[in-house]
Amino acid sequence: MTDILPGKVKGLGEKTIEKLAGANITSLELLAMTTAEDLKAILKITNKDARAIIQQAKDIALETALVPKSLDDLIKRRKEVIQTFSTGSAELDKIMGGGVQTWAITILKGPFSCHDEVTNILTPSGIKHWSKIELGDLVYSIDKQRNIIATPVKNIYVYNYKGLMYYFNSKKINLVITGNHTLPIRTSKRNCEWLKASEVAGKTQASVMTKFNSKGLGKKCFNVKEYLPEEILDYPKKSHLKDRRYIFSTNNFLELIGWYLSEGSVMHGDNDYISINNSKYKEEIKNLLDSMNLHYGFYENRRFTIFNKWLSRYCVQRCGEGSINKTIPSEILGLSKKHLKHLLKSIMMGDGSASGYTYYTVSPSLRDTFIILCLKLGYHPSYITLDKTGERFTIRGKPFTAKHIAYQIQLGKNSKGFLQIKKRKARITKFNDRLIFSSGSNNLKLVPYEGIIWCLETNGAFFVERNGKISLAGNSGKSQIGFQASVSCIKSGRKVGWVETEATTFIPERVLEIAEAQGVKVNTSSTGEGGDFVVYTSEDIIDVEKQLLAYEALGRKMEEGVDIGLLIVDSFSPHFRSTYQKRETFGARNQMTAKHLAYLNYLAAKYNVAILLTSQIMGVPDDQKQGLTKMQEASTTAMYGGSSLQHGGTHILALTRVSRAKQIWKATMVDSPYLPDADAYFRIGPGGISDVSRTRGPA
């Protein structure tokens, strides 16, 4: 840009230049593109004088700002200036023309899969609606050995959506998901592969992985005082409290807790005690209490009273008091399977069915924690809600009126999550002038949907609940190539600028892990002290305007001499989605997108910077646009940002996960002005990105 200086343009002095600056006309190029009407209003001059000033500015700008280049000049500059930063995978670098290139914008569009609004999430504190989840909250996931673990939420994605979704419904599976959402499909007794919903729909039948493992903690003894609050530990000593023991055999303790959860209560007074009421298994309960050497009484041939202060306090404080408030404490759920089997045994003897595979409770918290217990023991539970409040029943010969909603939980032993995809003749129906395909099976339908969809980003898949059925779900994420390219850029001697628009997508520990594995030293101090990163985080970048301002802040640092070679925007599109939601705002969205991309292109060319953007993709709901997208990219998904983002990038790569267990991904070059369409397979590991041996295929 060429500054406007006094005397350079006839009729413009210091005061008129100040007026132009007040109207954001700060360069000859901007002045040359101003209309005569606007300039007339700003400077209060005649139309003739305004046209004369604009023409002078245009003549000067054409002489100085626009200098034509010969092909020889361009070829020489590209050879001398353009750098590439390796992704860590030679195969991926190859299809990208050597790696992430400077003087270009590379867009990574990654898989984005979503659930419908009524799908919930399984957490250590129970089943929660997605709107109750916050960043950093723990949700249940699995590790590579399919052990159930708790993992923190890195990101939460929520969008408005109108289009088609896949509805899977079977005895153990109930999901409404987008077509690129992945499901764990069994390939053998112990193995599975993650297939997109659209791929599962193409099968005749499929079996979803539903059995998982659990490690847990092995403890010979359980100390109940470790889990009681300080004020409870100061309980006054009284002579009539005969049993003050608080350490018990873990297995015996869990059996007793199971009886408390199903048949027990705590009676309060000078001497609190546990009451367990069951005549059918009185011998089993008596033998348990004797083996624990507990002081107890037995009344009416059915009721046991257990006099132990610490057990009574533990049951009230950690297991809940009253049938509606009971729960299984987290310290118990964290124990090993061999211990948890004892808990399940006594719970089922108390409130289970004769078959041993159905359990009843009126406590929502106990329902949720019992489901977690079952999952950890290798079952695949599901539940239904029974609203019988106000109805009268006879239980054990006594009249009873239901006061609460009840939950019936099926343990689901040896369930394989079977889905019959194609059974009857397929049907085609019409919805909003669109054809909808039905597979002919109640297990799968393609249904119209309009409303909120959501997804989480975690370290792995996560468990969801819909209509009482528990499933394992895939999740989102695309930042790894950026981490690897950052290390390559620093290795070359240049610095990295990172614009984070979604909380916790920039993980400095991950960058340092990759750098250490590759022997690269990263300076973690500020750039003023020689640091290698300039990072603007999501706590400051709260809208599209702040996002654009972050680019300009990086541009100013480059102008001051900070040698930034790689600028990453992760992700480019979330603030655009939240700001421009309705169709009538799409024009404004495209204008703002173009403004962002124009400035990024300017930085790329002027300072020889590699620009790397990440963007989510989603199925295109309109049939005609689906066809166009499929012709352009051999896909029915498009990037958020529409055609402006599509045409604003130099290279566009689509990322899809091939194998979750092996962390193998496929990158497809779908658009480039000179690179051919091609695929590359790579693996994400602790040390970064690496190649995948193709001798046996990508998975």
XYZ file of C-alpha atoms in Angstrom, residues 30-695:
666
model
C -7.950 2.968 -1.505
C -8.329 6.548 -2.721
C -8.181 5.389 -6.346
C -11.081 2.974 -5.721
C -13.270 5.545 -3.914
C -16.316 6.851 -5.792
C -16.586 10.549 -6.649
C -19.833 10.806 -4.671
C -18.208 9.426 -1.507
C -15.124 11.633 -1.825
C -17.316 14.674 -2.443
C -19.217 13.991 0.800
C -16.035 13.372 2.832
C -14.077 16.459 1.714
C -17.057 18.739 0.969
C -15.781 19.479 -2.546
C -17.340 19.591 -6.005
C -17.940 16.511 -8.080
C -15.396 17.748 -10.652
C -12.634 18.177 -8.043
C -13.421 14.758 -6.573
C -13.034 13.062 -9.985
C -9.746 14.905 -10.575
C -8.278 13.757 -7.231
C -9.362 10.151 -7.827
C -7.814 10.166 -11.319
C -4.488 11.495 -9.973
C -4.451 8.784 -7.279
C -5.228 6.139 -9.876
C -2.419 7.332 -12.198
C 0.155 7.230 -9.390
C -1.078 3.845 -8.120
C -0.884 2.331 -11.599
C 2.730 3.468 -11.946
C 3.940 2.323 -8.531
C 1.583 -0.270 -7.073
C 0.914 -2.436 -10.112
C 4.119 -3.614 -11.769
C 3.664 -6.353 -14.412
C 5.889 -9.427 -14.033
C 7.321 -11.585 -16.798
C 7.081 -15.356 -16.684
C 10.850 -15.522 -16.153
C 10.520 -13.231 -13.121
C 7.738 -15.363 -11.633
C 9.519 -18.691 -12.228
C 12.737 -17.310 -10.729
C 10.916 -15.956 -7.677
C 9.060 -19.209 -7.070
C 12.315 -21.185 -7.227
C 14.160 -18.790 -4.940
C 11.417 -17.939 -2.454
C 8.911 -20.780 -2.034
C 9.563 -23.102 0.908
C 7.808 -26.282 1.944
C 7.332 -27.498 5.508
C 7.147 -31.275 5.829
C 4.081 -32.945 7.310
C 6.229 -35.836 8.542
C 4.847 -38.223 5.920
C 6.744 -38.493 2.611
C 3.596 -39.805 0.946
C 1.517 -36.859 2.161
C 4.279 -34.383 1.255
C 4.342 -35.830 -2.263
C 0.691 -35.088 -3.057
C 1.116 -31.587 -1.540
C 4.034 -30.732 -3.828
C 6.667 -31.201 -1.124
C 4.715 -30.241 1.995
C 2.819 -27.198 3.258
C 3.898 -24.472 0.816
C 4.640 -20.815 1.403
C 3.070 -18.207 -0.886
C -0.125 -20.303 -0.807
C -3.220 -21.076 1.265
C -3.670 -24.766 2.073
C -7.061 -25.806 3.450
C -7.575 -29.033 5.400
C -11.209 -30.050 5.480
C -11.668 -32.765 8.044
C -14.477 -35.167 8.882
C -17.227 -33.695 11.001
C -19.826 -36.026 12.451
C -22.835 -35.075 14.531
C -25.675 -36.381 16.707
C -29.230 -35.152 16.912
C -30.498 -32.981 19.746
C -31.905 -35.750 21.991
C -28.692 -37.802 22.143
C -27.001 -37.639 25.576
C -23.469 -38.303 26.852
C -22.244 -40.865 29.392
C -20.026 -39.249 32.055
C -18.583 -40.402 35.415
C -21.354 -38.409 37.112
C -24.119 -39.964 35.007
C -25.929 -39.412 31.728
C -25.903 -35.733 30.738
C -27.510 -33.674 28.003
C -24.939 -32.174 25.608
C -25.910 -28.649 26.763
C -24.722 -29.508 30.310
C -21.207 -30.460 29.148
C -18.386 -27.927 29.515
C -14.805 -27.883 28.267
C -12.600 -30.042 30.471
C -15.491 -32.182 31.756
C -14.789 -35.909 31.847
C -16.739 -38.260 29.582
C -16.417 -42.011 29.153
C -14.231 -43.158 26.281
C -12.100 -46.208 25.399
C -8.363 -46.673 24.967
C -6.628 -48.766 22.282
C -7.302 -51.969 24.239
C -11.015 -51.041 24.420
C -10.740 -50.368 28.161
C -13.345 -47.897 29.388
C -11.630 -44.720 30.608
C -12.613 -41.145 31.505
C -11.204 -38.500 29.160
C -11.601 -34.683 29.087
C -13.667 -32.811 26.501
C -11.433 -30.681 24.263
C -14.121 -29.037 22.150
C -17.897 -28.850 21.833
C -19.471 -28.237 18.425
C -23.125 -27.172 18.144
C -24.868 -26.203 14.884
C -28.256 -25.677 13.316
C -28.869 -28.182 10.537
C -31.555 -29.005 8.011
C -31.097 -32.109 5.915
C -30.993 -35.891 5.981
C -29.575 -38.054 8.771
C -29.079 -41.790 9.264
C -31.392 -43.380 11.827
C -30.026 -46.673 13.206
C -32.395 -48.560 15.485
C -32.064 -52.116 16.784
C -32.415 -53.973 20.055
C -29.216 -52.384 21.391
C -28.488 -49.437 19.063
C -30.410 -46.169 18.701
C -28.649 -43.351 16.834
C -29.536 -40.439 14.578
C -26.262 -39.289 12.999
C -24.832 -37.540 9.962
C -23.559 -39.663 7.085
C -19.864 -39.164 7.870
C -20.284 -40.190 11.508
C -18.327 -43.368 12.266
C -19.453 -46.575 13.982
C -17.276 -49.424 15.352
C -18.219 -52.383 13.128
C -17.029 -55.826 14.202
C -14.665 -57.603 11.797
C -13.944 -60.503 14.163
C -14.582 -61.491 17.768
C -11.923 -59.084 19.052
C -11.449 -56.540 16.277
C -13.469 -53.807 14.633
C -13.122 -51.107 12.002
C -14.641 -47.637 12.084
C -16.998 -47.111 9.152
C -18.993 -44.026 8.236
C -22.766 -44.305 8.546
C -23.044 -43.973 4.771
C -20.671 -46.955 4.371
C -22.579 -49.067 6.903
C -25.768 -48.289 4.973
C -24.249 -49.974 1.927
C -23.893 -53.314 3.721
C -26.466 -56.097 3.887
C -25.895 -56.485 7.606
C -23.433 -55.297 10.220
C -22.567 -55.948 13.846
C -21.663 -52.933 15.986
C -18.995 -53.428 18.650
C -20.745 -53.369 22.027
C -18.462 -55.265 24.426
C -15.683 -53.393 26.191
C -13.029 -53.994 28.827
C -12.179 -52.406 32.155
C -8.960 -52.463 34.147
C -9.759 -50.769 37.435
C -7.959 -50.839 40.751
C -7.386 -54.010 42.746
C -7.697 -53.496 46.523
C -7.547 -56.225 49.138
C -9.172 -53.974 51.737
C -11.452 -50.945 51.591
C -11.094 -48.073 54.095
C -14.417 -46.212 54.251
C -12.961 -43.309 56.272
C -10.830 -42.272 53.257
C -13.984 -41.120 51.457
C -15.796 -39.331 54.281
C -15.672 -35.543 54.832
C -13.708 -34.038 57.721
C -16.738 -33.183 59.844
C -17.925 -36.798 59.758
C -14.533 -38.021 60.967
C -14.971 -35.911 64.123
C -18.014 -37.982 65.124
C -18.038 -38.137 68.979
C -17.056 -41.399 70.574
C -19.902 -42.988 72.555
C -19.700 -46.054 74.748
C -22.801 -47.658 73.258
C -21.340 -47.597 69.723
C -19.997 -51.130 69.914
C -18.512 -51.392 66.391
C -16.227 -48.644 65.141
C -14.315 -50.659 62.510
C -13.838 -48.979 59.133
C -11.551 -51.292 57.122
C -13.136 -54.308 55.422
C -12.391 -56.935 52.807
C -13.150 -55.213 49.481
C -15.249 -58.046 48.068
C -17.331 -58.386 51.240
C -17.729 -54.625 51.473
C -19.008 -54.410 47.872
C -21.531 -57.186 48.480
C -22.836 -55.282 51.497
C -23.056 -52.051 49.466
C -25.019 -53.967 46.824
C -27.531 -55.044 49.470
C -27.773 -51.478 50.773
C -28.419 -50.080 47.286
C -31.156 -52.608 46.551
C -32.791 -53.340 49.928
C -31.241 -51.015 52.498
C -31.794 -47.786 54.373
C -30.118 -45.904 57.225
C -32.081 -45.291 60.426
C -31.046 -42.215 62.429
C -30.958 -41.668 66.180
C -28.444 -41.837 69.008
C -27.080 -44.910 67.281
C -27.394 -44.783 63.469
C -27.681 -48.196 61.869
C -28.194 -49.805 58.456
C -31.411 -51.739 57.879
C -31.575 -54.420 55.154
C -34.952 -56.017 54.512
C -34.973 -59.308 52.558
C -36.340 -62.696 53.574
C -35.567 -64.609 50.364
C -31.797 -64.323 50.755
C -31.598 -64.040 54.547
C -29.072 -66.890 54.799
C -26.765 -65.259 52.231
C -26.981 -61.910 54.047
C -26.379 -63.562 57.441
C -23.294 -65.394 56.142
C -21.937 -62.133 54.677
C -22.389 -60.220 57.948
C -20.809 -63.060 59.919
C -17.794 -63.173 57.576
C -17.356 -59.420 58.110
C -17.651 -59.850 61.909
C -20.265 -57.100 62.042
C -22.485 -56.470 65.052
C -26.090 -56.922 63.822
C -29.606 -57.873 64.842
C -32.247 -59.927 62.984
C -35.998 -59.216 63.341
C -39.308 -60.478 61.942
C -37.512 -63.228 60.029
C -36.521 -60.717 57.339
C -34.912 -57.510 58.658
C -31.225 -57.082 59.504
C -29.954 -54.101 61.499
C -26.211 -53.429 61.257
C -24.645 -51.302 64.000
C -21.508 -49.729 62.553
C -21.014 -45.968 62.660
C -18.617 -45.715 59.697
C -20.618 -47.976 57.400
C -23.776 -46.010 58.195
C -22.058 -42.702 57.493
C -20.495 -44.026 54.270
C -23.840 -45.222 52.943
C -25.470 -41.846 53.652
C -22.595 -39.692 52.372
C -21.403 -41.693 49.350
C -24.257 -43.999 48.290
C -27.186 -41.670 48.917
C -30.090 -41.857 51.328
C -33.584 -42.804 50.221
C -34.417 -44.945 47.196
C -34.729 -41.933 44.856
C -31.219 -40.635 45.714
C -29.078 -43.774 45.698
C -25.979 -44.098 43.511
C -22.773 -46.097 43.078
C -19.805 -43.947 44.220
C -16.971 -43.196 41.786
C -14.359 -44.845 44.031
C -16.277 -48.110 43.724
C -16.728 -47.838 39.944
C -12.965 -47.362 39.688
C -12.278 -50.838 41.095
C -11.341 -53.895 39.038
C -13.808 -56.278 37.410
C -13.108 -59.036 39.940
C -14.321 -56.689 42.703
C -17.254 -55.213 40.771
C -18.716 -58.676 40.145
C -19.448 -58.938 43.884
C -21.321 -55.629 43.793
C -23.422 -56.677 40.796
C -24.229 -60.032 42.393
C -25.901 -58.592 45.513
C -27.581 -55.706 43.648
C -29.252 -58.179 41.301
C -30.256 -60.499 44.177
C -32.034 -57.538 45.761
C -33.709 -55.676 42.885
C -33.066 -57.916 39.901
C -35.458 -60.190 38.049
C -35.589 -63.959 38.358
C -33.727 -64.289 35.036
C -30.831 -62.281 36.427
C -30.664 -59.920 33.435
C -33.185 -57.212 34.370
C -32.754 -54.629 37.114
C -35.195 -52.042 38.516
C -34.556 -48.733 40.286
C -36.327 -45.411 40.874
C -33.076 -43.440 41.232
C -31.853 -41.663 38.046
C -28.329 -41.538 39.465
C -28.337 -45.244 40.341
C -29.693 -45.979 36.850
C -26.749 -44.153 35.277
C -24.039 -45.580 37.530
C -25.502 -49.086 37.229
C -25.218 -48.736 33.429
C -21.542 -47.799 33.850
C -21.068 -50.810 36.146
C -22.565 -53.109 33.511
C -20.405 -51.674 30.715
C -17.270 -52.211 32.790
C -18.271 -55.832 33.387
C -18.649 -56.534 29.662
C -22.428 -56.181 29.359
C -24.202 -53.843 26.952
C -27.045 -52.352 29.015
C -30.133 -50.495 27.875
C -33.098 -49.133 29.805
C -36.725 -48.108 29.483
C -38.695 -45.684 31.644
C -41.776 -46.968 33.497
C -44.151 -44.250 34.657
C -46.535 -46.044 37.048
C -46.810 -43.254 39.608
C -50.061 -43.399 41.565
C -50.799 -47.006 40.621
C -51.261 -49.633 43.359
C -49.337 -52.913 43.497
C -48.929 -55.824 45.905
C -45.297 -56.521 46.756
C -44.404 -59.375 49.139
C -48.029 -59.562 50.239
C -48.298 -55.871 51.134
C -50.189 -53.122 49.239
C -47.923 -50.550 47.652
C -48.514 -47.267 45.750
C -45.862 -46.210 43.239
C -44.520 -42.747 44.116
C -41.736 -42.395 41.556
C -40.917 -43.098 37.932
C -39.023 -46.392 37.677
C -36.305 -47.577 35.293
C -36.022 -51.092 33.923
C -32.447 -51.900 32.881
C -31.525 -54.864 30.684
C -27.970 -56.088 31.220
C -27.633 -57.257 27.612
C -25.148 -60.086 28.071
C -23.387 -61.292 24.872
C -25.121 -58.601 22.807
C -23.443 -57.989 19.445
C -25.326 -54.875 18.375
C -26.624 -56.617 15.248
C -28.037 -54.421 12.482
C -30.052 -55.901 9.617
C -29.510 -53.227 6.970
C -31.395 -54.646 3.967
C -34.296 -56.936 4.684
C -37.378 -56.066 2.664
C -37.693 -54.341 -0.667
C -36.300 -50.807 -0.509
C -38.757 -47.914 -0.567
C -38.424 -44.424 -2.019
C -40.585 -41.637 -0.611
C -40.718 -37.887 -1.172
C -39.938 -35.135 1.358
C -39.829 -31.422 0.453
C -39.403 -32.312 -3.235
C -36.511 -34.613 -2.356
C -36.368 -38.370 -2.723
C -35.674 -40.246 0.505
C -34.327 -43.783 0.447
C -35.520 -46.356 2.989
C -33.537 -49.591 3.103
C -36.631 -51.655 3.793
C -35.367 -52.470 7.297
C -36.497 -51.006 10.599
C -32.819 -51.030 11.649
C -31.892 -48.238 9.222
C -33.687 -45.260 7.724
C -32.567 -42.045 6.074
C -34.740 -39.427 7.766
C -35.294 -35.663 7.332
C -34.056 -33.590 10.262
C -34.189 -29.928 11.175
C -32.732 -28.643 14.429
C -29.570 -28.643 16.519
C -26.793 -31.162 15.933
C -23.680 -31.499 18.086
C -20.419 -33.351 18.568
C -17.489 -33.458 20.990
C -13.761 -33.584 20.465
C -11.994 -35.930 22.891
C -8.883 -38.116 22.873
C -10.961 -40.963 21.465
C -14.490 -42.138 20.829
C -17.090 -41.458 23.522
C -20.247 -43.148 24.823
C -23.679 -41.697 24.087
C -27.220 -42.572 25.197
C -30.359 -42.212 23.097
C -33.765 -43.592 24.070
C -32.160 -45.715 26.781
C -29.609 -47.384 24.478
C -25.860 -46.951 24.864
C -23.524 -46.616 21.864
C -19.916 -45.739 21.169
C -19.496 -42.701 18.912
C -16.675 -41.213 16.854
C -15.489 -37.616 17.417
C -13.918 -34.657 15.625
C -10.346 -33.283 15.248
C -7.894 -32.000 12.560
C -4.981 -30.194 14.226
C -2.198 -32.807 13.999
C -0.865 -31.781 10.572
C -0.589 -28.226 11.881
C 1.451 -29.391 14.888
C 3.828 -31.369 12.664
C 4.194 -28.558 10.091
C 4.962 -26.149 12.972
C 7.899 -28.287 14.066
C 9.153 -28.476 10.451
C 8.887 -24.683 10.126
C 10.845 -24.101 13.362
C 13.455 -26.609 12.199
C 13.954 -24.479 9.053
C 14.730 -21.438 11.231
C 11.432 -19.565 10.833
C 8.650 -18.908 13.343
C 4.982 -19.946 13.569
C 1.850 -17.823 13.949
C -1.218 -19.637 15.307
C -4.767 -18.258 15.421
C -6.917 -20.470 17.684
C -10.656 -19.871 17.283
C -11.880 -22.925 19.221
C -10.830 -23.525 22.808
C -7.892 -25.900 23.423
C -7.256 -26.821 19.765
C -3.714 -25.489 20.168
C -1.970 -27.901 22.553
C 1.597 -26.678 23.255
C 2.447 -29.937 25.047
C 1.654 -31.849 21.828
C 3.947 -29.581 19.773
C 6.770 -30.105 22.280
C 6.158 -33.883 22.253
C 6.528 -34.009 18.446
C 9.539 -31.672 18.519
C 11.310 -33.765 21.173
C 10.694 -36.965 19.187
C 12.311 -35.324 16.138
C 15.185 -33.644 17.956
C 13.949 -30.084 17.389
C 14.432 -27.471 20.118
C 11.450 -25.109 20.510
C 11.918 -21.720 22.192
C 8.765 -21.343 24.313
C 9.340 -17.722 25.385
C 7.697 -14.672 23.772
C 8.800 -13.561 20.296
C 10.392 -10.484 21.834
C 12.756 -12.894 23.585
C 13.305 -15.076 20.531
C 10.288 -17.367 20.978
C 9.230 -19.586 18.086
C 5.447 -19.122 18.394
C 3.069 -16.168 18.187
C -0.292 -17.502 19.401
C -3.638 -15.703 19.609
C -6.072 -17.854 21.594
C -9.832 -18.322 21.581
C -10.309 -16.360 24.815
C -9.512 -13.203 22.782
C -10.794 -14.244 19.352
C -14.526 -14.204 19.995
C -15.920 -13.199 16.583
C -15.023 -12.847 12.884
C -13.808 -9.263 13.386
C -11.336 -10.273 16.124
C -10.219 -13.169 13.923
C -9.387 -10.747 11.077
C -7.671 -8.458 13.579
C -5.438 -11.379 14.635
C -4.218 -11.745 11.027
C -3.434 -8.028 10.941
C -1.584 -8.296 14.266
C 0.570 -11.065 12.791
C 1.067 -8.962 9.658
C 2.339 -6.099 11.810
C 4.835 -8.423 13.511
C 6.068 -9.544 10.086
C 6.429 -5.901 9.077
C 8.510 -5.342 12.238
C 10.864 -8.130 11.178
C 9.503 -11.251 12.927
C 10.192 -14.007 10.366
C 6.938 -15.985 10.462
C 7.020 -18.785 7.903
C 3.790 -20.614 8.795
C 0.430 -19.122 9.807
C -2.193 -21.604 11.025
C -5.873 -20.781 11.555
C -7.539 -23.609 13.494
C -10.358 -23.577 12.693
C -11.262 -20.979 10.069
C -15.045 -21.370 10.156
C -16.629 -21.578 13.681
C -17.246 -17.841 14.171
C -18.677 -17.618 10.656
C -21.165 -20.377 11.563
C -22.250 -18.651 14.769
C -22.496 -15.178 13.188
C -24.150 -16.030 9.858
C -26.738 -18.721 10.614
C -29.715 -17.788 8.452
C -29.855 -18.093 4.685
C -30.409 -14.354 4.224
C -27.021 -13.679 5.883
C -25.045 -15.864 3.465
C -24.222 -12.880 1.223
C -22.643 -11.031 4.137
C -20.855 -14.235 5.162
C -19.325 -14.625 1.701
C -18.153 -11.005 1.726
C -16.494 -11.415 5.130
C -14.939 -14.752 4.069
C -13.505 -13.088 0.964
C -12.095 -10.261 3.102
C -10.336 -12.758 5.402
C -8.900 -14.739 2.505
C -7.771 -11.616 0.634
C -5.711 -10.473 3.613
C -4.252 -13.959 4.155
C -3.299 -14.126 0.459
C -1.639 -10.715 0.827
C 0.452 -11.970 3.787
C 1.336 -15.182 1.939
C 2.646 -13.293 -1.098
C 4.341 -10.336 0.614
C 6.133 -12.248 3.386
C 6.431 -15.695 1.743
C 4.237 -17.332 4.389
C 2.571 -20.745 4.265
C -1.084 -20.334 5.276
C -2.744 -23.465 6.694
C -6.485 -23.381 7.434
C -8.610 -26.148 8.946
C -12.314 -26.338 8.212
C -15.158 -28.724 9.046
C -17.234 -30.428 6.391
C -20.845 -31.521 6.381
C -23.277 -33.238 4.063
C -24.930 -30.907 1.549
C -28.698 -31.114 2.208
C -29.809 -29.980 -1.251
C -29.955 -32.783 -3.851
C -28.878 -30.613 -6.799
C -25.969 -29.132 -4.846
C -25.013 -32.642 -3.734
C -24.702 -33.610 -7.371
C -22.534 -30.570 -8.136
C -20.297 -31.207 -5.126
C -19.969 -34.854 -6.076
C -18.879 -33.930 -9.608
C -16.340 -31.442 -8.251
C -14.931 -33.507 -5.386
C -16.341 -37.042 -5.728
C -18.099 -36.383 -2.429
C -21.444 -35.189 -1.095
C -19.804 -33.086 1.608
C -18.725 -29.457 1.407
C -16.733 -27.089 3.594
C -18.403 -24.592 5.869
C -17.768 -21.298 4.104
C -19.250 -22.246 0.757
C -17.805 -21.261 -2.608
C -15.846 -18.308 -1.184
C -13.688 -20.643 0.886
C -13.665 -23.248 -1.879
C -12.148 -20.788 -4.381
C -10.040 -18.820 -1.907
C -7.635 -21.653 -1.121
C -4.667 -22.663 -3.273
C -4.735 -26.332 -2.281
C -7.623 -28.187 -0.607
C -7.118 -31.559 1.079
C -9.903 -33.745 2.475
C -9.037 -35.835 5.548
C -10.814 -39.055 6.500
C -9.982 -41.568 9.227
C -9.282 -45.064 7.893
C -8.495 -46.914 11.132
C -9.173 -45.534 14.600
C -7.327 -48.329 16.404
C -4.171 -47.822 14.315
C -4.645 -44.035 13.980
C -4.415 -44.197 10.179
C -5.795 -41.360 8.061
C -6.248 -40.737 4.339
C -5.612 -37.335 2.732
C -7.067 -36.595 -0.707
C -5.966 -33.639 -2.835
C -9.364 -32.501 -4.139
C -8.497 -29.080 -5.560
C -5.249 -27.437 -6.683
C -4.273 -25.165 -9.590
C -1.395 -27.432 -10.623
C -1.176 -30.547 -8.393
C -3.048 -33.682 -9.553
C -5.806 -35.339 -7.525
C -4.177 -38.021 -5.383
C -4.451 -39.930 -2.095
C -1.932 -40.418 0.696
C -2.121 -42.511 3.857
C -0.419 -41.482 7.088
C -0.359 -42.439 10.758
C -0.641 -40.125 13.776
C 1.502 -41.320 16.668
C 3.173 -39.960 19.821
C 6.114 -38.686 17.755
C 3.967 -36.940 15.150
C 2.912 -37.941 11.632
C 4.598 -40.779 9.752
C 4.129 -42.925 6.656
C 2.021 -46.079 6.559
C 3.311 -49.303 5.033
C 1.096 -50.090 2.057
C 2.129 -53.746 1.697
